[in-house]
Short mmCIF file of C-alpha atoms (C1' of nucleotides) in Angstrom, two decimals:
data_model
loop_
_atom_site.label_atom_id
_atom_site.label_comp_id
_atom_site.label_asym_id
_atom_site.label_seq_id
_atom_site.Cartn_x
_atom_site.Cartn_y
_atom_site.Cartn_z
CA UNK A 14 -105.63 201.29 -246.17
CA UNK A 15 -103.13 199.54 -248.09
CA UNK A 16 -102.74 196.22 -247.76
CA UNK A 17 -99.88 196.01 -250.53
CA UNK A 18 -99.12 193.06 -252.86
CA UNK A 19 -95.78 192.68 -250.65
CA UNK A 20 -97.78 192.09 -247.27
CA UNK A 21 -100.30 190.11 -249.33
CA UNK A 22 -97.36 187.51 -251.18
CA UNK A 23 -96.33 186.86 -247.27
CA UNK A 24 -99.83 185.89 -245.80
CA UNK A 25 -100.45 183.85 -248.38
CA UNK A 26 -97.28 182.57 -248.08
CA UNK A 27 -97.69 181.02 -244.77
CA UNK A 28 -101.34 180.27 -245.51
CA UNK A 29 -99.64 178.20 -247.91
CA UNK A 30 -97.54 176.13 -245.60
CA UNK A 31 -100.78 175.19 -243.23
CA UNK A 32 -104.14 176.95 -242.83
CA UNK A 33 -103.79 179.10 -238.88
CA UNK A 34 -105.08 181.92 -237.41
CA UNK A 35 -104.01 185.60 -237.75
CA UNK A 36 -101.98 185.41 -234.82
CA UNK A 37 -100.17 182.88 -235.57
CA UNK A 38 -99.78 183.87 -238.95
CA UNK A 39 -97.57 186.87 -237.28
CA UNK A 40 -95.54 184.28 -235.00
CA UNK A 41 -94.96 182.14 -238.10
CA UNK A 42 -93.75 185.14 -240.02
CA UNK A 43 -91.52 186.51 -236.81
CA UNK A 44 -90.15 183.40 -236.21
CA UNK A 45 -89.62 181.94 -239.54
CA UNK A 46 -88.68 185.01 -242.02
CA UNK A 47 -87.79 187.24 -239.15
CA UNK A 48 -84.77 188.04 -240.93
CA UNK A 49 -85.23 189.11 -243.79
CA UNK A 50 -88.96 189.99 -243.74
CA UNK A 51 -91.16 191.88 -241.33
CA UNK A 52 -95.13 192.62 -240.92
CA UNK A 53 -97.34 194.28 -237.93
CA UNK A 54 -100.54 193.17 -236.83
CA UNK A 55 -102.14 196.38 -238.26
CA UNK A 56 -100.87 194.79 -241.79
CA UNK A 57 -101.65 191.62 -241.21
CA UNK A 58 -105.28 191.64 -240.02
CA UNK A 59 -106.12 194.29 -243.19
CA UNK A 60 -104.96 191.97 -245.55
CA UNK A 61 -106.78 189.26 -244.46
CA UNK A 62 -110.20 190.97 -244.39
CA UNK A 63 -108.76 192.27 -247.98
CA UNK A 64 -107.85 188.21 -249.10
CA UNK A 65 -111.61 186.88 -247.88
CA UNK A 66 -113.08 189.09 -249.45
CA UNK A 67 -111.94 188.59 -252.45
CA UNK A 68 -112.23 185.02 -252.16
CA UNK A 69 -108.47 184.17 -252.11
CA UNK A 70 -108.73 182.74 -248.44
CA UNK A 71 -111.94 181.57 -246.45
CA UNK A 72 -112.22 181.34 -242.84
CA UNK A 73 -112.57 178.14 -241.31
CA UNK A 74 -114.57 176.92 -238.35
CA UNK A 75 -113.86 178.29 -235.22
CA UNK A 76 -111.36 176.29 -232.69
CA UNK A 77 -112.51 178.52 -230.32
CA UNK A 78 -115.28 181.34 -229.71
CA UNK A 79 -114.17 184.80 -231.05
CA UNK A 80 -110.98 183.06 -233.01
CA UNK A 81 -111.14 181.59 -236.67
CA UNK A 82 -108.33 179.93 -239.15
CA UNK A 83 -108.02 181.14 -242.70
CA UNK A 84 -107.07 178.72 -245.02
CA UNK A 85 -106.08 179.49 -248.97
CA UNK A 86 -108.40 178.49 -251.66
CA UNK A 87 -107.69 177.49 -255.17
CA UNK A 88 -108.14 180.73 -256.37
CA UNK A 89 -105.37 182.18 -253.35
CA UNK A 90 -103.03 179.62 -254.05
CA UNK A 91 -102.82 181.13 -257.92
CA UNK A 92 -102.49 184.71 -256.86
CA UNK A 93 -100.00 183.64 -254.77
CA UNK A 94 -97.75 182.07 -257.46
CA UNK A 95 -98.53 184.98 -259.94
CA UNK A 96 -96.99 187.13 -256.94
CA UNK A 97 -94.37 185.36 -256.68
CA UNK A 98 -93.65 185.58 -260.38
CA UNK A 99 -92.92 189.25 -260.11
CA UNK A 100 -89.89 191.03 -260.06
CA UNK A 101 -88.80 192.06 -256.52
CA UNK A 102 -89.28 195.02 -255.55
CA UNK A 103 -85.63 196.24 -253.63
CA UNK A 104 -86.68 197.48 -250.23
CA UNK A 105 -85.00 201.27 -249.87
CA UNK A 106 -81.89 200.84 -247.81
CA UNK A 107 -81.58 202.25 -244.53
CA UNK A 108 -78.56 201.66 -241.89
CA UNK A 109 -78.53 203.10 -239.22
CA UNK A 110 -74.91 202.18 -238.28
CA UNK A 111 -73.33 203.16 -241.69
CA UNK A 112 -75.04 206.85 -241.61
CA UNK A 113 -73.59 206.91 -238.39
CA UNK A 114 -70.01 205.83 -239.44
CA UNK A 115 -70.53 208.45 -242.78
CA UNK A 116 -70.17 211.07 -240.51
CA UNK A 117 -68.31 208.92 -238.29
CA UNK A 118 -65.81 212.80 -237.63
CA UNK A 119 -68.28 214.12 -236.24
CA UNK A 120 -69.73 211.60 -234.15
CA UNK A 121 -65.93 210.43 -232.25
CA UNK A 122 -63.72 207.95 -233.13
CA UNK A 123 -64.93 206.15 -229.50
CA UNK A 124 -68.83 206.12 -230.40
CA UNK A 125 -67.70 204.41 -233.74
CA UNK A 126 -65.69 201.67 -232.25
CA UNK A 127 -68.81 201.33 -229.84
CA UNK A 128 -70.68 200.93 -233.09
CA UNK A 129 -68.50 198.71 -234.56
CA UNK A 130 -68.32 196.53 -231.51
CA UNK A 131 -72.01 196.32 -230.95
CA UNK A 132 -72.36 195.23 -234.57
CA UNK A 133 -69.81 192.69 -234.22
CA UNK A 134 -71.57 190.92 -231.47
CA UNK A 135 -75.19 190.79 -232.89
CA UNK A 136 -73.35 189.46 -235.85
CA UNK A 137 -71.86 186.64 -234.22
CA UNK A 138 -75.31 185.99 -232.27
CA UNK A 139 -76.78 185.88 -235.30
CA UNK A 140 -74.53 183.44 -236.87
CA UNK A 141 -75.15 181.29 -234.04
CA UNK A 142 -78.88 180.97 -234.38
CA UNK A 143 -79.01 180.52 -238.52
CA UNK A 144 -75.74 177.80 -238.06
CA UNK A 145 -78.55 176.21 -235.59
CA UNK A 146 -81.21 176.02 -237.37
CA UNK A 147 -79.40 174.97 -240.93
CA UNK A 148 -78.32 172.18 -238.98
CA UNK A 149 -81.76 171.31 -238.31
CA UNK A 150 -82.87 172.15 -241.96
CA UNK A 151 -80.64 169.40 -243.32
CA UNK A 152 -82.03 166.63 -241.99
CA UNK A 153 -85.48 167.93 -242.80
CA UNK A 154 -87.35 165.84 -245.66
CA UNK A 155 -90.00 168.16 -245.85
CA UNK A 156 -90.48 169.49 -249.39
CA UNK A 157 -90.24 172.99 -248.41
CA UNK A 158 -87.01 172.47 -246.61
CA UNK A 159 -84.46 173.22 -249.65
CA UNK A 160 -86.19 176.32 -250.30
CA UNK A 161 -86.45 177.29 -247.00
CA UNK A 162 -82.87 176.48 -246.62
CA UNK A 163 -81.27 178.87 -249.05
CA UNK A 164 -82.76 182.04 -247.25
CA UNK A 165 -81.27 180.77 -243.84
CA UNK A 166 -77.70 180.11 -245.95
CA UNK A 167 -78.39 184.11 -246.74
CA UNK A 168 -78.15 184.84 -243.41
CA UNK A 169 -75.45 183.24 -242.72
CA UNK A 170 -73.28 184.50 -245.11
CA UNK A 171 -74.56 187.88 -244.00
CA UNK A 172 -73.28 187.17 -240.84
CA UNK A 173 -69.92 186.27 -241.82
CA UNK A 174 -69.44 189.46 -243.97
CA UNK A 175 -70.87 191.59 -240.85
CA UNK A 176 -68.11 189.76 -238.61
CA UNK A 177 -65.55 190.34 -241.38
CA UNK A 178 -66.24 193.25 -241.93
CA UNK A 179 -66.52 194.48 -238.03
CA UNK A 180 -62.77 193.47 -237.82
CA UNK A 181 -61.76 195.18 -240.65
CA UNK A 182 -63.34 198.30 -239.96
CA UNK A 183 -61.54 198.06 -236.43
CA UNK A 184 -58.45 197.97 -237.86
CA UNK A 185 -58.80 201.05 -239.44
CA UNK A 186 -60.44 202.88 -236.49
CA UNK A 187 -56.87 201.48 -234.53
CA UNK A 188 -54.58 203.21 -237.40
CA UNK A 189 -56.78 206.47 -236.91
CA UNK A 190 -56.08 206.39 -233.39
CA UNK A 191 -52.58 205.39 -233.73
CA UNK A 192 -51.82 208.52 -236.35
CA UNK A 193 -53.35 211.15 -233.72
CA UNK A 194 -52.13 209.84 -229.94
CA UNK A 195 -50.29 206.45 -230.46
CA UNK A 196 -49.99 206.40 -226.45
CA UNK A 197 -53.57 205.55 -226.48
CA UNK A 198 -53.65 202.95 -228.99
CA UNK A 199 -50.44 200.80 -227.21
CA UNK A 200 -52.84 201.29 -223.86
CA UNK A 201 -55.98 199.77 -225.39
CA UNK A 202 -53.75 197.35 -227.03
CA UNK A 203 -52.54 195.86 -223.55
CA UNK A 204 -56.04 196.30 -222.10
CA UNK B 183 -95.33 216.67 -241.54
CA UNK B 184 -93.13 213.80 -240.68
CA UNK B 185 -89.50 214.88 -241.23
CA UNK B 186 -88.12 212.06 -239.53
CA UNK B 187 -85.16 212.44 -237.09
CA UNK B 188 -83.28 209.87 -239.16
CA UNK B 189 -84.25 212.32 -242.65
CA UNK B 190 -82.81 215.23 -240.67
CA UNK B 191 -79.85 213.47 -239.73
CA UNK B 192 -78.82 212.87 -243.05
CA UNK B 193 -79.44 216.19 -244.20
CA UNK B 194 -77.40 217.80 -241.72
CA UNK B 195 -74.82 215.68 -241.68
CA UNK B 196 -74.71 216.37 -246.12
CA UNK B 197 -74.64 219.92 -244.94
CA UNK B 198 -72.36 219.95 -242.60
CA UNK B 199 -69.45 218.21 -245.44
CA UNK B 200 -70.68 221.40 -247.24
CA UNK B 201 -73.25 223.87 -247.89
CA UNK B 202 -75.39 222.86 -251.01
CA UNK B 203 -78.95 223.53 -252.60
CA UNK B 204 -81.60 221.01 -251.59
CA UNK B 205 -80.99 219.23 -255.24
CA UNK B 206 -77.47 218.77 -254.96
CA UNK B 207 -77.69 217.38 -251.23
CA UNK B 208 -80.41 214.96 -253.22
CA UNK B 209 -77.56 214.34 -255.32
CA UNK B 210 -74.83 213.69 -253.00
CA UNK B 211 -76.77 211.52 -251.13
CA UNK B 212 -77.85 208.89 -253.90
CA UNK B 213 -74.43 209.03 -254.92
CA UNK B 214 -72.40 209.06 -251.63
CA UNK B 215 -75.17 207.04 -249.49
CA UNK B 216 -76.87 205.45 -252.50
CA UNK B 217 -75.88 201.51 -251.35
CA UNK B 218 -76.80 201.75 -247.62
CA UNK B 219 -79.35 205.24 -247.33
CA UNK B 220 -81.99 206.42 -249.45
CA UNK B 221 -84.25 210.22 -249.44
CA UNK B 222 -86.55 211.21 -252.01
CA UNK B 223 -87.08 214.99 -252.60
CA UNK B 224 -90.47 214.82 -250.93
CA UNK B 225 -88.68 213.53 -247.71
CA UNK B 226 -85.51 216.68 -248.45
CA UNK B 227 -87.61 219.61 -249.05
CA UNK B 228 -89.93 219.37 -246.19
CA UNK B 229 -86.77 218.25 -243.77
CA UNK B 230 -84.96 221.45 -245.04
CA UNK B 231 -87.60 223.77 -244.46
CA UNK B 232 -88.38 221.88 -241.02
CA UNK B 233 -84.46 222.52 -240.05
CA UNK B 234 -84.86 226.13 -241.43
CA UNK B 235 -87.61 227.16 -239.47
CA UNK B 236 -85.58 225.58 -236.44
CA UNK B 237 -82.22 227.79 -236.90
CA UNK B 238 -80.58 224.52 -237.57
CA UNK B 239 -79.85 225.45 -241.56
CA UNK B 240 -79.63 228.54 -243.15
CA UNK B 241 -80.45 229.89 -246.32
CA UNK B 242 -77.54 231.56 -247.77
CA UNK B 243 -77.33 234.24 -251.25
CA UNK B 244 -78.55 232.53 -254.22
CA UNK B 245 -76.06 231.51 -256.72
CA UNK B 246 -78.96 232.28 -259.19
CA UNK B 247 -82.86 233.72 -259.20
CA UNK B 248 -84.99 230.73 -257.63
CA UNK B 249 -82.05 228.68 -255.96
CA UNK B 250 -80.57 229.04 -252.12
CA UNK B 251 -77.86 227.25 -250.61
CA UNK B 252 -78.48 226.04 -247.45
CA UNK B 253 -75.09 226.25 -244.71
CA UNK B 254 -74.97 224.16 -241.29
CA UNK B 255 -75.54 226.63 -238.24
CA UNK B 256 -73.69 225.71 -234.88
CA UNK B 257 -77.15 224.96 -233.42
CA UNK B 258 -77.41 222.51 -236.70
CA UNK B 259 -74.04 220.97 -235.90
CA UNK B 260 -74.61 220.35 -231.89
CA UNK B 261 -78.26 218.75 -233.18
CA UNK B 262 -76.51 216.79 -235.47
CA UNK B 263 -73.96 215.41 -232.99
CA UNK B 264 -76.88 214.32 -230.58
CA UNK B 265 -78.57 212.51 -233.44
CA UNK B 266 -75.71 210.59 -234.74
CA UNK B 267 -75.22 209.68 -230.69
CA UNK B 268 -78.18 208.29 -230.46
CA UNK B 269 -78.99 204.45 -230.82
CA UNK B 270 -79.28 203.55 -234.43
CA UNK B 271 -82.90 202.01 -234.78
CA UNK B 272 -83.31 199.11 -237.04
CA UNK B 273 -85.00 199.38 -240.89
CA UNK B 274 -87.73 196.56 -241.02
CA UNK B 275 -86.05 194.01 -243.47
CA UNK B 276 -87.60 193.24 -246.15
CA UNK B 277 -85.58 191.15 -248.99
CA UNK B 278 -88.13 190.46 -252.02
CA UNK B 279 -85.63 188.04 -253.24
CA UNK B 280 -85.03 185.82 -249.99
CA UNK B 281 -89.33 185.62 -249.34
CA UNK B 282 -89.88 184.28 -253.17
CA UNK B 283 -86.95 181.69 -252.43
CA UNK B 284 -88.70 180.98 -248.73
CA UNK B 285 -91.69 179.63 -250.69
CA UNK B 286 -89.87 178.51 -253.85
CA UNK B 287 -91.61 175.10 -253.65
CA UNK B 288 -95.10 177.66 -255.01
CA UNK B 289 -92.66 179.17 -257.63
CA UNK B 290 -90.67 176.70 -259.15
CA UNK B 291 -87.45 175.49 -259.28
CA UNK B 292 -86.01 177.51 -262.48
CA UNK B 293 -87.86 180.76 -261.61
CA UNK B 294 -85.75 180.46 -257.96
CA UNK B 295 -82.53 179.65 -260.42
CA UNK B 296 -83.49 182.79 -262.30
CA UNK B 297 -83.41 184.92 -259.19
CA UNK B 298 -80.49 183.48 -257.47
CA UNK B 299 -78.39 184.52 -260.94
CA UNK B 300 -79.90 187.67 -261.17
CA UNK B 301 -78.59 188.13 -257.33
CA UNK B 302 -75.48 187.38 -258.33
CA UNK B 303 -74.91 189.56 -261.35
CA UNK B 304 -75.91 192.82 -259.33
CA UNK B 305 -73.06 191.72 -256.67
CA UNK B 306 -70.33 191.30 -259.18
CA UNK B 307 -71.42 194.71 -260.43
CA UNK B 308 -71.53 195.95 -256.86
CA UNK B 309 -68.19 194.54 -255.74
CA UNK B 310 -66.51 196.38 -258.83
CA UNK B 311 -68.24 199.31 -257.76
CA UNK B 312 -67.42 198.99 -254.30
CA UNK B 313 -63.85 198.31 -254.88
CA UNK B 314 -63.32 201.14 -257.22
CA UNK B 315 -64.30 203.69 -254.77
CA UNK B 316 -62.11 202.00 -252.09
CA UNK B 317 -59.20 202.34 -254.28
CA UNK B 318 -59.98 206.33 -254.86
CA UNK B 319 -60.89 206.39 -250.99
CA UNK B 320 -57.72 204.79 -249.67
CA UNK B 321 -55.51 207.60 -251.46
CA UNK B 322 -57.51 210.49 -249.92
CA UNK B 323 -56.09 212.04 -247.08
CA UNK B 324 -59.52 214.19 -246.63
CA UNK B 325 -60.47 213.92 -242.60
CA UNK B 326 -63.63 212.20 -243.60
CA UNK B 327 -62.10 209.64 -245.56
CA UNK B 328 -61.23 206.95 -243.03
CA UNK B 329 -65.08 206.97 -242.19
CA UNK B 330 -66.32 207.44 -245.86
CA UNK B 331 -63.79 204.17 -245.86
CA UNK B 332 -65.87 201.55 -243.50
CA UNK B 333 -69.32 202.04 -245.43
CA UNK B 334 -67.72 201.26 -248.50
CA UNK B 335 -65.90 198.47 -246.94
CA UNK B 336 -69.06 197.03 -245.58
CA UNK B 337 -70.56 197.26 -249.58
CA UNK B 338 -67.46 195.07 -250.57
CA UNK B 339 -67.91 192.62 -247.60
CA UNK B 340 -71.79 192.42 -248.08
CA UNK B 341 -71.42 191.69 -252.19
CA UNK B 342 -68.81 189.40 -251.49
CA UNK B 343 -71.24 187.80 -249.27
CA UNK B 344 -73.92 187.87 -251.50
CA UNK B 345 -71.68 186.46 -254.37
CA UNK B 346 -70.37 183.39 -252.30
CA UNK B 347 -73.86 182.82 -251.07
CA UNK B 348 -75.66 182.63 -254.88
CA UNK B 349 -72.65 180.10 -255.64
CA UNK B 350 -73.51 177.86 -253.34
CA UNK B 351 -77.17 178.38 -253.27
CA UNK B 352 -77.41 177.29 -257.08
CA UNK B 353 -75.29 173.78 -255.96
CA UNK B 354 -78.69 173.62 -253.96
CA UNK B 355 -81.14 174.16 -256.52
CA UNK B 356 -78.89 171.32 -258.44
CA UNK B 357 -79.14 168.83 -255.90
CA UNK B 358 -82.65 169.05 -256.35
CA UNK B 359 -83.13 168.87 -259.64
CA UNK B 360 -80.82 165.79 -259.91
CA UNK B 361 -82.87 164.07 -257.13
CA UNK B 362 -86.14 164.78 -259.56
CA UNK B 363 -84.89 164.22 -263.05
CA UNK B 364 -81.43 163.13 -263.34
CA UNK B 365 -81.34 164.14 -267.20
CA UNK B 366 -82.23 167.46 -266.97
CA UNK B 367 -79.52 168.15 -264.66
CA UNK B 368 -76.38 166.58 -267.01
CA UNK B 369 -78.31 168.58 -270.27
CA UNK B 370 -77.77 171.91 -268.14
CA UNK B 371 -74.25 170.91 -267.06
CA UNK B 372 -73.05 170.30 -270.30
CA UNK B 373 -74.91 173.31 -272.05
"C1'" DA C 159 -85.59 229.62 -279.57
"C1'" DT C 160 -85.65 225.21 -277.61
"C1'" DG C 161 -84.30 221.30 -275.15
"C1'" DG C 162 -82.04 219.57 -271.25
"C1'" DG C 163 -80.41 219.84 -266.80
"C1'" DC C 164 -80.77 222.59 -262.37
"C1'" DA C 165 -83.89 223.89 -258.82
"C1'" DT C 166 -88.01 224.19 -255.63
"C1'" DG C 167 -91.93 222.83 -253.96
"C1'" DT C 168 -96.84 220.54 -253.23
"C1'" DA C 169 -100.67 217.23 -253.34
"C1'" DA C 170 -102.47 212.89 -253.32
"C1'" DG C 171 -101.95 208.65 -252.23
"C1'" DT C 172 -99.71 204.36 -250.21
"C1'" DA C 173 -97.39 201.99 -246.56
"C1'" DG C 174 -96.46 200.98 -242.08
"C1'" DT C 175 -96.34 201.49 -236.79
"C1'" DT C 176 -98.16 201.94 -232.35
"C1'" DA C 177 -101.20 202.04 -228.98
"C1'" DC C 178 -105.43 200.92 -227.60
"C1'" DA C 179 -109.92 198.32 -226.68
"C1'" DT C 180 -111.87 194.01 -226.14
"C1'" DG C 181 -112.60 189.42 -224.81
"C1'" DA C 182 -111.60 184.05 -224.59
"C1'" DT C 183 -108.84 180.35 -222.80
"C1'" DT C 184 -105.25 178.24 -220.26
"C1'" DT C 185 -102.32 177.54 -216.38
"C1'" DA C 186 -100.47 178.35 -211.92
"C1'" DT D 196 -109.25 183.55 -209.20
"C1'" DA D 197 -105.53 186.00 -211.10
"C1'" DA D 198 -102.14 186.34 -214.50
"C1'" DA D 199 -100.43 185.12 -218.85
"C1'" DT D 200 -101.27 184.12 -223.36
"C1'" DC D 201 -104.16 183.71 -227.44
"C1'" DA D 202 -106.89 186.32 -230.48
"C1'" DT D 203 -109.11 190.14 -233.28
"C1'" DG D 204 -109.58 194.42 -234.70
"C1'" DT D 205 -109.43 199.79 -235.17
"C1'" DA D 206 -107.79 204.62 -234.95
"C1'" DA D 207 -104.43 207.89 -235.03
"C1'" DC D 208 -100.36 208.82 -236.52
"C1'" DT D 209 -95.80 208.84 -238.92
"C1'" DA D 210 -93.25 207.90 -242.93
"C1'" DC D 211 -92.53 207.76 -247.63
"C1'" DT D 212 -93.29 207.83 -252.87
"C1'" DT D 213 -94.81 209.58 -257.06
"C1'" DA D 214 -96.35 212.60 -260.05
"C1'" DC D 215 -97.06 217.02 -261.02
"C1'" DA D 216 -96.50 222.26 -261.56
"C1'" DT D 217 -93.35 225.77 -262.07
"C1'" DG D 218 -89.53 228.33 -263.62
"C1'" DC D 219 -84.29 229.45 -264.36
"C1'" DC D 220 -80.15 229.02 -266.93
"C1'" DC D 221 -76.98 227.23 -270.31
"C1'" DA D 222 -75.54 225.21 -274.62
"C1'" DT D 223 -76.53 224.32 -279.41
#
DNA sequence: ATGGGCATGTAAGTAGTTACATGATTTA
DNA sequence: TAAATCATGTAACTACTTACATGCCCAT
């Protein structure tokens, strides 16, 4: 059943920040570390049956009937930092687009500008939303909010390499057109 | 068992560059996908012998007692063309580095220093990497090549990325530990 | 002849997703 | 009062890793 140290480093996490329930534990970690970070209910909910019972988080009185908030105790908040204290562990890498662009010959040059393209604009969505909320971030006080900034400066800068990059890599898929039917090329170029 | 559609897409596509033994595709695919795609052998072998059974591989003479190469069929190739056409689906992020920053505050300020340089030192090696290969790659007039060319390009945009962003992320962690204990800060500067 | 690299495969376990079942509370 | 949303949890499944067992072939 699981219930790794990685999932477990992330509840505690946001049981950190302010005692909540399991549900909004999930929006918290959606909204907040949506990207770069991601756990399902059917992680979450494990590890905190996992984290009462061994006494790293208790669950507080109910706000409502069936529903309960966990909140860390002394004990949680020290696993948490020894967690914390560990080496990361790199995630195995896996894109989708770039396996697609490997074998980008057999796939069409077309589909790989599509690719491109696509990429390109939920780059520059993306940069959007994090130049948003970094805005927000600096006029935060809140202790957290230095912290909390660098990740969103991560994105960010991840988003301006994607963007970069997109153009780049449409620059070459132009020359590759251009080498086998330049007609085409001058045709999309006037488009 | 399992033997994913995106496993089987990268172990046709290996194949279809060239035929190769189920090590050497292993091989090839740490070393040519290593920085954006990762397969252990207990994800290969299983895949192979999935593909196998379907007439999309086959097992060709053995180049030695115990060993088969394994060729693309044109049922493998045709497969392989619908996979790579269909909607890349997105890896669940997860950045270990990025979620110990998030709740830094827990970890303290050097130990987020610590990780931020250690960020940066595996992007400088990356971007040499990266740029390397480019060179090679941009003198190959292979048919793959151009396409080989935009994942590489997208390792050199992302560790530039990463490098710029550890840069200024550290200015961060200094701004805070000026606004805490001015004297630290001008003993580190001047170390 | 033996140690290291090539080669194949399996078993056991961990991690993670998805869909489902259930019910309370709020709001339109 | 019906629909949406909040809330908890489980079961079945898919994906993936790691360690192990086995043996061939080449170079020293």
């Amino acid at each position: 059943m699981a219930t790794s140290d990685q999932t477990q480093m992330a509840v505690l996490g946001g049981l950190s920040i302010a005692p909540m329930t399991g549900y909004a534990l999930r929006e918290q970690i959606r909204d907040a570390l949506g990207h770069f970070w991601a756990e399902s209910f059917g992680q979450i909910y494990p590890a905190l049956a996992a984290l009462e019972h061994d006494g790293m988080i208790e669950r507080q009185s109910a706000l409502r009937a069936g529903s309960s908030t966990f909140a860390i105790t002394p004990q949680g908040s020290a696993r948490l930092r020894d967690l914390l204290a560990e080496a990361p562990q790199a995630a195995k890498p896996r894109n989708g687009v770039l396996l697609r662009l490997f074998f980008g010959r057999q796939l069409g040059e077309e589909a790989c500008r599509r690719l491109v393209e696509d990429t390109r604009a939920t780059a520059e969505a993306e940069l959007a939303a994090m130049r948003r909320i970094r805005e927000e971030l600096q006029t935060d006080t809140a202790p957290d909010a230095p912290y909390i900034l660098l990740t969103v400066l991560a994105g960010e800068h991840a988003a301006r390499a994607s963007l970069a990059w997109a153009d780049e890599a449409l620059g070459v898929l132009d020359g590759l057109a251009t080498a086998a039917s330049p007609a085409a090329t001058v045709a999309r170029e006037h488009s």
